[in-house]
Amino acid sequence: MSSEKDIFSICGPTYLTSVDWACQHHCRSVAASLVQAVYVLERDRQLNRQFPGAFAPHWWEFFHFDLIRKLVDDADNSIFGAIFELNPNSQTGSISNAPRFVVAFRGTITEQDSISRDVTLNLHVIQNSLHTTSRFLIAMQAVKNVASAFPNSVIWLAGHSLGSALAMLVARNMVKTGKLLDTFLFNPPFCGAPIEGIRDERVKQGIRIARSLITAGLNIALRPREERPILEYSFSMMAAWAPQLFINPNDHLCSEYIGYFEHRKNMEAFGVGSIERLATQNSIGDIFLKALGRESEPLHLLPSANLTTNVGPARDFKWAHGIQQWWQPDLNLVCKQYRYT
């Protein structure tokens, strides 16, 4: 299981000897590195790599962070997250835009000690029920504790794949308390058909329009009338929070976010924005689950986002979905902002 990807001096962004906290590239690279630190923390645990032979500390110490707490899953004792605090005394440049705390969450690790629990949680993501799991409750309480203990401090959330779904859910719940946290979501899973992978633009657009009409129609037919204003209010309230989404179009697990936001803009241009506003607040699966009386909270329905797409060549799916791409110095990125009105 040990590999070069765990070793910071080989695979990490060693070129970032001085972090400019006003630079988006630097912030993205640091956030991704701290997520990688959580992966390596868990692999250190599984391989019994202890100080001074542990690989993980290099991933946060290089950027002058201290490890404050490991977040441990109560089902399998795996490390799924960590809280890092920036050491201001070790900084040489300005830290006016720097976070004081970063709470990072890893994604799935396909090893015997963690694969069963991680796969179960991925199924919860698909079923819109991650909010019912103990891992979410542990993460949520940890972030609440930091936010309440240090109310005026800048806190970042960061996650990759399954970890980005967890970070997204935590951030959404913090918005409900009036706290908007900077959130870095690397390859977040989109629970829907990967339409973005279709090459024919007319077919792709036709499928999306049909899906919007069906979703809006089902919402009117199956959702009780008294619930609709509540849903609209909840969705609009979330609009002030614009997470950073980092997407690779060759990763079918997250690529649909590209079409999700572009389609909404196109529907506005077509003059049918009211239909799309109704559709974008709902998913077909969520409507049916709630009609059956099951609790459901779809994560992929976002009002606003800053979407960064890596349009450079991908070696394979493993690279397109990997965290390591996001700290490379020569990325070909397209950045767009989407705001819900």
PDB file of N, CA and C in Angstrom, residues 2 12 35-36 96-97 141 149 192 221 245 253 263 288 296:
ATOM      1  N   SER A   2       2.100   1.145   0.583  1.00  0.00           N
ATOM      2  CA  SER A   2       2.994   2.297   0.594  1.00  0.00           C
ATOM      3  C   SER A   2       3.433   2.630  -0.818  1.00  0.00           C
ATOM      4  N   GLY A  12       4.644  16.087  -3.588  1.00  0.00           N
ATOM      5  CA  GLY A  12       4.005  17.298  -3.097  1.00  0.00           C
ATOM      6  C   GLY A  12       4.463  18.549  -3.820  1.00  0.00           C
ATOM      7  N   VAL A  35      -5.707  17.904   2.387  1.00  0.00           N
ATOM      8  CA  VAL A  35      -6.576  16.737   2.182  1.00  0.00           C
ATOM      9  C   VAL A  35      -5.708  15.486   1.980  1.00  0.00           C
ATOM     10  N   GLN A  36      -4.644  15.629   1.181  1.00  0.00           N
ATOM     11  CA  GLN A  36      -3.725  14.509   0.993  1.00  0.00           C
ATOM     12  C   GLN A  36      -3.111  14.090   2.325  1.00  0.00           C
ATOM     13  N   SER A  96      -2.791  37.960   6.091  1.00  0.00           N
ATOM     14  CA  SER A  96      -4.083  38.634   6.234  1.00  0.00           C
ATOM     15  C   SER A  96      -5.211  37.848   5.581  1.00  0.00           C
ATOM     16  N   ASN A  97      -4.921  37.094   4.520  1.00  0.00           N
ATOM     17  CA  ASN A  97      -5.946  36.298   3.843  1.00  0.00           C
ATOM     18  C   ASN A  97      -5.866  34.811   4.196  1.00  0.00           C
ATOM     19  N   GLN A 141     -19.873  18.134  14.470  1.00  0.00           N
ATOM     20  CA  GLN A 141     -19.602  18.608  15.830  1.00  0.00           C
ATOM     21  C   GLN A 141     -18.211  19.206  15.941  1.00  0.00           C
ATOM     22  N   ALA A 149     -15.573  28.196  19.367  1.00  0.00           N
ATOM     23  CA  ALA A 149     -14.436  28.551  20.212  1.00  0.00           C
ATOM     24  C   ALA A 149     -13.640  29.722  19.643  1.00  0.00           C
ATOM     25  N   GLY A 192     -26.161  11.909 -10.197  1.00  0.00           N
ATOM     26  CA  GLY A 192     -27.059  11.999 -11.335  1.00  0.00           C
ATOM     27  C   GLY A 192     -26.384  11.393 -12.547  1.00  0.00           C
ATOM     28  N   ALA A 221     -46.379  17.879  -9.085  1.00  0.00           N
ATOM     29  CA  ALA A 221     -47.362  16.806  -8.913  1.00  0.00           C
ATOM     30  C   ALA A 221     -47.243  16.096  -7.565  1.00  0.00           C
ATOM     31  N   LEU A 245     -15.525  24.648  -6.350  1.00  0.00           N
ATOM     32  CA  LEU A 245     -15.615  23.302  -6.915  1.00  0.00           C
ATOM     33  C   LEU A 245     -14.489  23.104  -7.916  1.00  0.00           C
ATOM     34  N   LEU A 253     -17.546  11.030 -12.303  1.00  0.00           N
ATOM     35  CA  LEU A 253     -18.193  11.122 -10.998  1.00  0.00           C
ATOM     36  C   LEU A 253     -18.534  12.562 -10.617  1.00  0.00           C
ATOM     37  N   HIS A 263     -26.326  24.626 -17.895  1.00  0.00           N
ATOM     38  CA  HIS A 263     -27.706  24.427 -18.341  1.00  0.00           C
ATOM     39  C   HIS A 263     -28.636  25.439 -17.693  1.00  0.00           C
ATOM     40  N   PHE A 288     -39.018  11.407  -5.269  1.00  0.00           N
ATOM     41  CA  PHE A 288     -39.639  10.102  -5.042  1.00  0.00           C
ATOM     42  C   PHE A 288     -39.384   9.609  -3.613  1.00  0.00           C
ATOM     43  N   SER A 296     -34.419  12.692   2.923  1.00  0.00           N
ATOM     44  CA  SER A 296     -33.464  12.828   1.825  1.00  0.00           C
ATOM     45  C   SER A 296     -32.897  14.235   1.802  1.00  0.00           C
TER      46      SER A 296
END
